[in-house]
Amino acid sequence: MTDTLEKETFSFQTEVGQLLEIVAGSLYSNREVFLRELVSNASDACDKLRYAALTDTSLVPSQDLAVTLEINAGAGTLSIADNGIGMSHADLLETLGTIAKSGTGAFIEALKAEEKDQVGLIGQFGVGFYSAFMVASQVEVVTRKAGEAEAWLWSSDGKGSFTIETAQRDSSGTTVTLHLKKDDKEFAEEARIRHIIKTYSEHISFPIKLGDETLNSAEALWTRPAKDITDEQYAEFYRHISHAYDAPWHVIHNKVEGTLNHTSLLFVPSAQPFDLFDSERKSHVQLYVNRVFISETTTDLFPAYLRFLRGVVDSQDLSLNVSREMLQTDPILAKIKAQISKKILSELKKKATKAPDEYSQFWGNFGAVLKEGLVEDPSLRDRILEICRFSSNSEAALTSLSGYVERMKEGQEAIYYITGEDADKLAQSPHLEGFKAKGVEVLILSDHVDEFWLQHITECEGKPFKSITRGAADLDQVKADEQQEDQNKPEDADLSALIEMIKVELGETVKDVRPSKRLTDSPVCLIADDGDMDVNLERLLKRHGQLQNGAPRVLELNPTHAIIAKLAERACAEGAASDDLLSDAAHILFDQARIIEGETPNNPSDFVRRLGSVMARAFGA
């Protein structure tokens, strides 16, 4: 840092430096979107000043709020100015020197990995200002915050550092001046600028001026009838409001009149936003009152499980003077929230019914988030459950619960499921073997939230949910299809002596040892006993420090497996009580069951020693 009274020099945050290297060193076929990003920022600044002036009349601008473009072809510059809220010295440091969002590392990695759509990623992450360096060798920002006397000049060539010094500006607002690169002088041509604004920023609700000409309609898009809005206009407004570059997966434009009056224009993205799983779980739907911007992230406008939505809600019933704190307890806002939430779920149900393949794409992106509502929103739980979709061991496509119930086998009394973290591994679990043999469908649940909503919902359409990793398999009453009946199934071995020997050998390590009705190919598996915590839930709670020690599990033996049958014979022989091989086998089988669950042996050294000993006997060593 140099003389703070004249000019200060700062280094960019490391991640910003990496971002700028990627932006400045790449070529893009759609570099023009930098102007969309800068105009969008200017529009946001005007919105913020208009809101601030509601409670502080000293901030009321002397002129109508607008975005002004100025071209100097001779000097090769393009300026984007607004008379909005402006920035202070501290704001400049925070806004134009860092990326103050979580997930920055993932963002940078995504930028490096992406070959074509890096601009879209920049916008999606909300750092669109830096896209200016795609076309500019130098960027200058002159700004003055509303209510403050000082103005500041921020300047950078995008190569690692920036400077801030005092400046002159007659009123609040910001002017961003781009010194265009030699190959980007096209952006100093009026015709080119008009075309870009018409393409990307027609929907901006403040006038965008070039000289005496206004380039856009300056009309809030959501106030227009849906029939008068094209898909392209919806898409561009979505990109503006969400700083995204994809097309919306679904558009919901709805106007409600009656005891409550509000208009909503909402978008479901076609890709996951970067902050979807941030711990704050913020909503990103903007709240307006009579077309006046109030808040960008109103906490109680949408439930957290709908945080993937982007768009605008404009209410005619809320007070313009309402504070963000008062919004949290406003009964009108609570009613709007309930109405819109029901509308969203209704729209998703239509989509799931009429376009199941498209809905599968939505579910892959946002299903895990939507299922949070099964825990958090009892009033809409049934509606949410109706649009939930699940993978299963027997259906290629996702299935609804009603579809599962329709396909249940004769004699089947429960909706069976298995939970874990990896759907592919779950599909290979030995716990599924007996269910596959009888053609019984099992839901594959691999989202973390699954364990928790299952604590709140115990049945669907009169059929209880039952984990196949807890308690008895209950398959005796299920009638298998003829082609699934195995006529060559070996006889069950008598395991009573082997079971008693294993119980003695393993002691309190296991809760019980039993013959299995769920295994057909694997020799062993571990399950939770009836009344105990399910295996995966116990694993999750331990990982998050909410559980220290779980209950011992039940070891199940497959009475038709060749290894188990041979061990059963050996357990009945004379001298079995002192048979070292049986002793080693008991521990190896238990550890094998743990390994197949994704866990490690209780004592890896003992496991290796015992395995070596058994192999040595097998080879006569």
XYZ file of C-alpha atoms in Angstrom:
621
model
C 0.000 0.000 0.000
C 1.331 3.470 -0.929
C 0.347 6.969 0.219
C -3.187 6.526 1.546
C -3.964 10.273 1.113
C -3.463 10.100 -2.646
C -3.602 6.627 -4.115
C -3.787 3.210 -2.506
C -2.741 0.008 -4.226
C -4.280 -3.333 -3.312
C -3.829 -6.909 -4.490
C -6.833 -8.857 -5.640
C -8.005 -11.782 -3.537
C -6.272 -14.934 -4.847
C -9.471 -16.337 -6.334
C -10.214 -13.049 -8.135
C -6.727 -13.104 -9.599
C -7.310 -16.627 -10.905
C -10.670 -15.565 -12.296
C -9.184 -12.582 -14.097
C -6.429 -14.710 -15.632
C -9.059 -17.037 -17.062
C -11.224 -14.176 -18.324
C -8.442 -12.062 -19.823
C -6.585 -14.963 -21.378
C -9.485 -16.578 -23.189
C -11.428 -15.941 -26.353
C -15.211 -16.063 -26.354
C -17.741 -16.142 -29.153
C -20.223 -14.251 -26.944
C -18.062 -11.559 -25.345
C -20.953 -9.116 -25.699
C -22.552 -10.440 -22.511
C -20.178 -8.240 -20.499
C -22.528 -5.357 -21.289
C -25.526 -7.287 -20.030
C -23.718 -7.885 -16.730
C -22.676 -4.238 -16.264
C -26.116 -2.878 -17.195
C -27.687 -5.373 -14.804
C -25.400 -4.155 -11.997
C -26.343 -0.540 -12.786
C -30.041 -1.443 -12.687
C -29.563 -3.129 -9.296
C -27.867 0.039 -7.981
C -30.884 2.123 -9.057
C -33.237 -0.344 -7.373
C -31.277 -0.112 -4.121
C -31.335 3.681 -4.084
C -35.063 3.754 -4.720
C -35.593 1.439 -1.761
C -33.233 3.376 0.526
C -35.014 6.642 -0.338
C -38.290 5.248 1.021
C -37.030 5.626 4.580
C -34.506 8.450 4.075
C -35.896 11.315 2.012
C -32.473 12.947 1.843
C -31.471 10.214 -0.583
C -34.239 10.940 -3.107
C -32.406 11.470 -6.426
C -32.736 14.861 -8.112
C -33.226 13.184 -11.500
C -35.134 10.134 -12.644
C -33.172 6.923 -12.124
C -31.585 5.687 -15.338
C -28.637 3.864 -16.888
C -26.610 5.968 -19.322
C -24.196 4.694 -21.953
C -21.504 6.870 -23.499
C -19.248 5.958 -26.404
C -15.988 7.692 -27.320
C -14.891 5.982 -30.501
C -11.801 8.150 -30.828
C -10.521 7.226 -27.385
C -11.800 3.655 -27.694
C -13.876 3.807 -24.492
C -17.338 2.704 -23.429
C -18.920 3.996 -20.204
C -21.890 2.602 -18.298
C -23.218 5.077 -15.727
C -26.069 5.063 -13.234
C -27.399 7.497 -10.638
C -28.104 4.733 -8.136
C -26.835 3.897 -4.669
C -23.092 4.178 -5.432
C -20.212 2.745 -3.407
C -18.011 3.886 -0.542
C -14.305 3.146 -0.138
C -15.159 0.084 1.945
C -17.745 -1.074 -0.618
C -15.134 -0.910 -3.374
C -12.738 -3.064 -1.394
C -15.409 -5.624 -0.607
C -17.195 -5.664 -3.970
C -14.425 -5.161 -6.522
C -11.527 -6.865 -4.785
C -12.911 -10.117 -3.440
C -15.451 -12.802 -4.174
C -17.400 -12.704 -0.957
C -19.263 -15.945 -1.451
C -18.807 -19.497 -0.269
C -17.886 -22.187 -2.762
C -15.263 -19.966 -4.394
C -12.834 -22.832 -4.858
C -15.443 -24.963 -6.599
C -16.308 -22.011 -8.806
C -12.716 -21.513 -9.925
C -12.317 -25.231 -10.603
C -15.496 -25.210 -12.688
C -14.179 -22.265 -14.671
C -10.929 -24.069 -15.392
C -12.715 -27.256 -16.418
C -15.288 -25.583 -18.659
C -14.107 -24.948 -22.202
C -16.888 -22.968 -23.825
C -19.279 -21.428 -21.336
C -16.978 -19.690 -18.889
C -18.932 -16.450 -19.243
C -22.082 -18.241 -18.123
C -20.342 -19.554 -15.041
C -19.093 -16.060 -14.184
C -22.598 -14.636 -14.373
C -24.126 -17.542 -12.495
C -21.772 -16.999 -9.589
C -22.693 -13.310 -9.367
C -19.315 -11.811 -10.250
C -20.284 -10.457 -13.650
C -18.355 -7.206 -13.165
C -15.110 -9.044 -13.879
C -16.365 -10.009 -17.349
C -15.475 -6.420 -18.323
C -11.865 -7.568 -18.614
C -12.810 -9.785 -21.552
C -12.949 -6.652 -23.734
C -11.070 -4.010 -21.710
C -7.366 -3.549 -21.066
C -8.152 -1.031 -18.303
C -11.308 -0.515 -16.237
C -12.047 2.625 -14.226
C -14.900 3.018 -11.760
C -15.865 6.459 -10.455
C -18.442 6.194 -7.687
C -20.060 8.147 -4.872
C -22.312 6.564 -2.289
C -25.696 8.151 -1.656
C -25.572 10.285 1.485
C -21.797 10.669 1.423
C -19.680 13.559 0.135
C -16.589 11.616 -0.956
C -16.194 10.118 -4.406
C -13.665 7.451 -5.359
C -11.826 6.232 -8.424
C -11.135 2.489 -8.649
C -8.796 1.437 -11.451
C -7.233 -1.822 -12.633
C -5.739 -3.525 -15.666
C -6.921 -6.876 -14.289
C -3.397 -8.173 -13.764
C -3.254 -8.716 -10.046
C -3.832 -5.345 -8.386
C -6.107 -2.311 -8.325
C -5.868 1.241 -7.034
C -8.312 3.488 -5.173
C -7.977 7.258 -4.950
C -10.239 10.224 -4.307
C -12.251 11.577 -7.227
C -14.943 14.079 -8.124
C -18.568 13.251 -8.820
C -21.515 15.656 -8.514
C -24.106 13.130 -7.323
C -24.461 9.570 -6.130
C -24.013 6.708 -8.567
C -21.337 4.846 -10.460
C -19.637 5.200 -13.835
C -17.728 2.221 -15.215
C -15.396 3.159 -18.070
C -13.852 0.444 -20.238
C -10.717 1.151 -22.246
C -11.394 -1.330 -25.015
C -8.791 -3.743 -26.298
C -7.576 -3.325 -29.874
C -9.605 -6.323 -31.094
C -12.783 -5.189 -29.297
C -13.336 -1.716 -30.793
C -16.661 -2.990 -32.166
C -18.091 -2.196 -28.728
C -17.473 1.485 -29.419
C -19.972 1.397 -32.296
C -23.482 2.708 -31.593
C -25.224 0.151 -33.800
C -23.488 -2.712 -32.010
C -24.434 -1.351 -28.572
C -28.076 -0.829 -29.608
C -28.274 -4.435 -30.783
C -26.774 -5.817 -27.559
C -29.132 -3.806 -25.337
C -32.145 -4.855 -27.402
C -31.051 -8.485 -27.219
C -30.128 -8.766 -23.549
C -31.526 -5.806 -21.608
C -34.886 -4.871 -23.125
C -36.612 -5.926 -19.883
C -34.595 -3.647 -17.549
C -37.149 -1.519 -15.688
C -35.056 1.681 -15.824
C -34.382 3.624 -19.032
C -31.116 2.731 -20.736
C -30.010 5.841 -22.611
C -27.480 6.416 -25.369
C -27.333 10.131 -25.992
C -30.945 11.351 -26.261
C -32.202 7.906 -27.248
C -33.783 5.370 -24.858
C -32.822 1.896 -26.031
C -35.255 -0.242 -24.025
C -38.962 -0.239 -23.191
C -38.174 0.304 -19.469
C -41.234 -1.705 -18.429
C -41.208 -4.320 -15.680
C -41.640 -7.574 -17.586
C -43.807 -9.238 -14.941
C -46.457 -6.517 -15.264
C -47.152 -7.466 -18.877
C -49.670 -10.184 -19.862
C -47.996 -13.565 -20.288
C -49.434 -13.898 -23.805
C -47.458 -10.826 -24.880
C -44.090 -12.159 -23.703
C -41.920 -14.384 -25.885
C -39.815 -17.299 -24.687
C -36.703 -15.284 -25.581
C -37.835 -12.368 -23.413
C -38.516 -14.692 -20.496
C -35.088 -16.293 -20.937
C -33.253 -12.972 -20.984
C -35.110 -11.712 -17.923
C -34.197 -14.954 -16.140
C -30.543 -14.438 -17.013
C -30.714 -10.869 -15.768
C -32.428 -11.691 -12.495
C -30.297 -14.758 -11.700
C -26.979 -13.760 -13.282
C -27.121 -17.105 -15.047
C -26.440 -18.076 -18.605
C -28.581 -21.180 -19.031
C -32.185 -21.183 -20.228
C -34.884 -21.663 -17.583
C -36.207 -25.210 -17.277
C -39.700 -23.913 -16.501
C -41.393 -20.499 -16.307
C -44.256 -19.757 -13.897
C -45.917 -16.378 -14.500
C -48.926 -15.926 -12.243
C -51.167 -13.042 -11.193
C -53.432 -13.308 -8.133
C -56.300 -10.894 -7.514
C -58.765 -10.944 -4.632
C -58.167 -10.636 -0.901
C -54.466 -10.650 -1.778
C -53.024 -9.091 -4.903
C -49.623 -10.107 -6.151
C -47.800 -11.062 -9.319
C -45.019 -13.604 -9.494
C -42.628 -14.387 -12.327
C -40.606 -17.397 -11.275
C -38.062 -19.578 -13.001
C -36.800 -23.069 -12.332
C -33.172 -23.183 -13.553
C -32.026 -25.938 -15.880
C -28.781 -26.357 -13.903
C -27.891 -26.302 -10.206
C -26.841 -22.856 -8.916
C -23.459 -22.822 -7.177
C -24.911 -21.949 -3.783
C -27.722 -24.528 -3.802
C -26.290 -26.429 -0.846
C -24.852 -23.477 1.084
C -25.592 -23.728 4.798
C -27.537 -20.431 4.763
C -30.075 -21.891 2.295
C -31.048 -18.434 1.024
C -33.976 -17.700 -1.260
C -33.053 -15.768 -4.401
C -36.476 -14.467 -5.386
C -36.657 -10.673 -5.316
C -39.508 -8.930 -3.509
C -41.106 -5.800 -4.962
C -43.995 -3.704 -3.668
C -45.877 -1.942 -6.476
C -42.806 -2.376 -8.718
C -40.481 -0.848 -6.093
C -37.589 -3.126 -5.157
C -37.624 -4.141 -1.468
C -35.265 -7.077 -0.981
C -33.163 -9.537 -2.928
C -33.201 -12.351 -0.354
C -36.358 -12.035 1.746
C -36.068 -14.846 4.281
C -39.757 -15.641 4.609
C -40.905 -15.148 1.039
C -40.184 -18.770 0.093
C -39.514 -21.916 2.127
C -35.893 -23.076 2.060
C -36.786 -26.212 0.100
C -37.781 -23.990 -2.867
C -34.527 -22.008 -2.811
C -33.645 -23.174 -6.322
C -36.258 -20.741 -7.706
C -35.234 -17.437 -9.260
C -37.478 -14.519 -10.160
C -39.684 -11.771 -8.776
C -42.735 -11.425 -6.540
C -44.508 -8.056 -6.689
C -47.137 -7.384 -3.997
C -49.771 -4.658 -4.052
C -50.709 -5.234 -0.390
C -47.449 -4.831 1.532
C -46.432 -1.390 2.760
C -43.646 0.404 0.907
C -42.236 1.466 4.259
C -41.975 -2.074 5.578
C -38.516 -2.933 6.896
C -36.712 -6.187 6.188
C -37.069 -7.058 9.874
C -40.835 -6.436 9.840
C -41.207 -8.690 6.805
C -40.277 -11.695 8.923
C -43.501 -11.405 10.932
C -45.805 -9.808 8.345
C -49.034 -11.906 8.077
C -49.611 -10.771 4.488
C -46.208 -12.084 3.457
C -46.970 -15.396 5.179
C -50.176 -15.733 3.135
C -48.353 -14.867 -0.097
C -45.739 -17.484 0.750
C -48.406 -20.153 1.272
C -50.229 -19.294 -1.957
C -47.111 -19.262 -4.115
C -45.709 -22.437 -2.561
C -48.921 -24.291 -3.436
C -48.794 -22.870 -6.961
C -45.206 -24.047 -7.457
C -46.003 -27.566 -6.247
C -49.057 -27.646 -8.519
C -46.951 -26.622 -11.532
C -44.350 -29.260 -10.726
C -47.076 -31.909 -10.442
C -48.339 -30.991 -13.924
C -44.829 -31.243 -15.302
C -44.226 -34.602 -13.593
C -47.456 -35.985 -15.047
C -47.259 -34.596 -18.587
C -43.497 -34.658 -19.197
C -41.923 -37.334 -16.949
C -38.627 -37.368 -18.863
C -38.204 -33.603 -18.474
C -39.228 -33.891 -14.841
C -36.467 -36.454 -14.305
C -33.966 -33.759 -15.313
C -35.477 -31.395 -12.735
C -35.454 -34.111 -10.090
C -31.793 -34.883 -10.698
C -30.946 -31.229 -10.064
C -33.312 -30.316 -7.239
C -34.985 -33.453 -5.854
C -32.730 -33.622 -2.794
C -33.609 -29.995 -1.954
C -37.346 -30.418 -2.520
C -37.418 -33.445 -0.189
C -36.301 -31.154 2.654
C -39.911 -29.949 2.620
C -41.067 -33.388 3.756
C -39.342 -32.627 7.067
C -39.879 -28.876 7.312
C -43.383 -28.257 5.941
C -46.032 -30.546 7.482
C -48.856 -28.487 5.938
C -47.723 -29.306 2.388
C -46.081 -32.661 3.114
C -48.643 -34.718 1.161
C -48.356 -32.463 -1.895
C -44.576 -32.678 -1.828
C -44.585 -36.456 -1.408
C -46.882 -36.722 -4.414
C -44.272 -35.158 -6.708
C -41.267 -36.960 -5.233
C -39.534 -39.436 -7.499
C -37.278 -42.336 -6.575
C -34.842 -44.784 -8.122
C -35.499 -48.474 -7.558
C -33.815 -51.812 -8.189
C -36.333 -52.870 -10.854
C -37.373 -49.718 -12.733
C -35.110 -47.972 -15.241
C -37.058 -44.717 -14.911
C -37.761 -42.832 -11.695
C -40.933 -43.898 -9.936
C -43.549 -42.182 -7.813
C -44.729 -43.830 -4.607
C -48.180 -44.409 -6.089
C -46.531 -46.166 -9.043
C -44.558 -48.344 -6.633
C -47.714 -49.308 -4.702
C -49.469 -50.266 -7.941
C -46.647 -52.696 -8.779
C -46.445 -54.355 -5.347
C -46.395 -58.169 -5.377
C -49.186 -60.347 -4.088
C -48.638 -60.786 -0.365
C -46.305 -57.759 -0.118
C -47.362 -55.563 2.779
C -44.672 -52.857 2.882
C -42.834 -50.314 0.735
C -39.252 -51.542 0.916
C -36.263 -49.225 0.720
C -32.518 -49.134 1.271
C -30.583 -45.979 2.221
C -26.946 -45.020 1.712
C -24.688 -42.478 0.027
C -23.958 -44.102 -3.339
C -26.863 -45.310 -5.455
C -24.661 -47.586 -7.594
C -23.202 -49.306 -4.542
C -26.634 -49.645 -2.952
C -27.893 -51.371 -6.099
C -25.204 -54.050 -5.536
C -25.921 -54.527 -1.830
C -26.323 -58.151 -0.656
C -29.412 -57.030 1.282
C -31.233 -56.826 -2.064
C -30.597 -60.436 -3.103
C -33.686 -62.043 -1.630
C -35.910 -59.210 -2.866
C -34.514 -59.533 -6.401
C -35.085 -63.288 -6.261
C -38.779 -62.721 -5.560
C -39.112 -59.785 -7.952
C -39.858 -57.377 -5.110
C -39.110 -53.735 -5.897
C -36.881 -51.822 -3.460
C -36.464 -48.031 -3.482
C -32.832 -46.848 -3.670
C -32.519 -43.752 -1.460
C -29.105 -42.072 -1.627
C -29.727 -38.458 -0.547
C -28.766 -37.434 2.997
C -32.239 -36.024 3.606
C -33.866 -39.422 2.994
C -33.036 -40.748 6.443
C -34.695 -37.727 8.035
C -37.955 -37.506 6.122
C -38.471 -41.217 6.789
C -38.603 -40.341 10.495
C -41.646 -38.149 9.755
C -43.500 -40.227 7.150
C -44.125 -43.829 8.102
C -46.583 -44.932 5.412
C -48.043 -44.115 2.004
C -51.472 -45.206 0.777
C -51.780 -47.439 3.824
C -48.476 -49.234 3.155
C -45.728 -48.822 5.776
C -42.160 -47.969 4.797
C -39.696 -50.711 5.761
C -35.913 -50.655 5.554
C -34.394 -53.862 4.173
C -31.343 -53.326 6.401
C -33.350 -53.462 9.627
C -35.362 -56.317 11.118
C -36.672 -59.481 9.462
C -37.002 -59.578 5.688
C -40.694 -60.668 5.764
C -40.495 -62.297 2.326
C -42.235 -65.576 3.131
C -45.688 -64.202 2.287
C -44.626 -62.639 -1.009
C -45.565 -64.686 -4.044
C -42.745 -64.775 -6.603
C -43.309 -64.879 -10.348
C -42.935 -68.341 -11.902
C -39.845 -67.330 -13.867
C -38.265 -66.101 -10.650
C -38.767 -69.354 -8.751
C -35.416 -71.110 -8.465
C -36.085 -74.837 -8.848
C -32.418 -75.667 -8.219
C -32.138 -73.767 -4.957
C -30.004 -75.832 -2.531
C -31.409 -77.068 0.744
C -30.908 -74.857 3.779
C -28.087 -76.116 5.962
C -28.656 -76.667 9.667
C -26.869 -73.659 11.152
C -27.710 -74.114 14.827
C -24.260 -75.360 15.905
C -22.436 -72.816 13.736
C -24.582 -69.988 15.076
C -23.868 -70.923 18.675
C -20.149 -71.123 17.959
C -20.115 -67.685 16.238
C -22.090 -66.115 19.084
C -19.536 -67.365 21.573
C -16.593 -66.247 19.411
C -17.908 -62.749 18.614
C -19.532 -62.112 21.984
C -20.956 -58.608 22.400
C -19.619 -57.527 19.014
C -22.942 -58.714 17.565
C -26.428 -58.487 18.976
C -27.474 -61.809 17.465
C -26.602 -64.340 14.754
C -29.438 -65.664 12.563
C -30.152 -67.578 9.365
C -31.006 -65.123 6.593
C -34.039 -65.033 4.333
C -32.723 -62.050 2.355
C -29.418 -63.515 1.092
C -29.174 -65.724 -1.997
C -25.604 -65.207 -3.282
C -23.580 -63.602 -0.488
C -22.571 -65.582 2.610
C -23.279 -62.892 5.236
C -24.680 -59.430 5.896
C -25.227 -57.131 8.861
C -28.585 -55.609 9.755
C -30.017 -53.455 12.524
C -32.426 -55.261 14.798
C -36.094 -54.286 14.970
C -36.367 -51.193 17.159
C -32.725 -50.198 16.660
C -31.519 -47.290 14.554
C -31.126 -48.033 10.859
C -27.536 -48.655 9.745
C -27.163 -45.621 7.468
C -28.771 -43.179 9.907
C -26.391 -44.372 12.620
C -23.470 -43.814 10.241
C -24.622 -40.253 9.422
C -25.095 -39.290 13.067
C -21.662 -40.636 14.019
C -20.041 -38.632 11.216
C -21.639 -35.408 12.453
C -20.708 -36.041 16.067
C -24.303 -36.599 17.200
C -23.770 -40.225 18.178
C -20.762 -41.846 19.804
C -21.550 -45.563 19.911
C -24.200 -47.400 17.950
C -26.054 -50.553 18.905
C -24.463 -53.921 18.004
C -25.876 -55.319 14.771
C -27.312 -58.690 13.843
C -25.128 -60.980 11.694
C -27.169 -62.953 9.182
C -25.823 -66.150 7.570
C -26.952 -67.477 4.189
C -27.927 -71.140 4.855
C -27.687 -71.974 1.108
C -24.161 -70.642 0.586
C -21.443 -73.278 0.068
C -19.020 -71.691 2.552
C -21.657 -71.423 5.270
C -22.783 -75.010 4.642
C -19.202 -76.315 4.968
C -18.642 -74.318 8.148
C -21.951 -75.647 9.526
C -20.747 -79.227 8.931
C -17.440 -78.445 10.630
C -19.232 -76.895 13.609
C -21.065 -80.188 14.172
C -17.861 -82.243 14.125
C -16.073 -83.482 17.215
C -13.587 -80.961 18.587
C -15.316 -77.993 16.952
C -15.021 -75.954 20.142
C -11.240 -75.818 19.751
C -11.178 -75.513 15.943
C -8.989 -72.503 15.082
C -10.348 -72.358 11.532
C -13.916 -71.946 12.796
C -12.728 -69.245 15.174
C -10.940 -67.353 12.391
C -13.882 -67.834 10.020
C -16.308 -66.262 12.505
C -14.272 -63.072 12.651
C -13.573 -63.035 8.887
C -17.272 -63.379 8.075
C -18.121 -60.523 10.418
C -15.426 -58.284 8.913
C -16.531 -59.262 5.399
C -20.022 -58.080 6.254
C -18.574 -54.759 7.480
C -16.487 -54.308 4.329
C -19.466 -54.817 2.028
C -21.186 -52.037 4.025
C -18.309 -49.681 3.204
C -16.781 -49.953 6.673
C -13.378 -51.214 7.809
C -12.686 -54.343 9.856
C -12.755 -53.775 13.599
C -9.067 -54.664 13.757
C -7.391 -54.620 10.305
C -4.244 -56.357 11.613
C -6.239 -59.266 13.057
C -8.290 -59.468 9.872
C -5.175 -59.791 7.687
C -3.632 -62.358 10.055
C -6.777 -64.499 10.140
C -7.268 -64.283 6.379
C -3.669 -65.358 5.826
C -4.098 -68.268 8.234
C -7.243 -69.526 6.468
C -5.600 -69.228 3.032
C -2.535 -71.113 4.289
C -4.787 -73.996 5.421
C -6.616 -73.940 2.090
C -3.342 -74.372 0.176
C -1.925 -76.871 2.617
C 0.867 -74.538 3.689
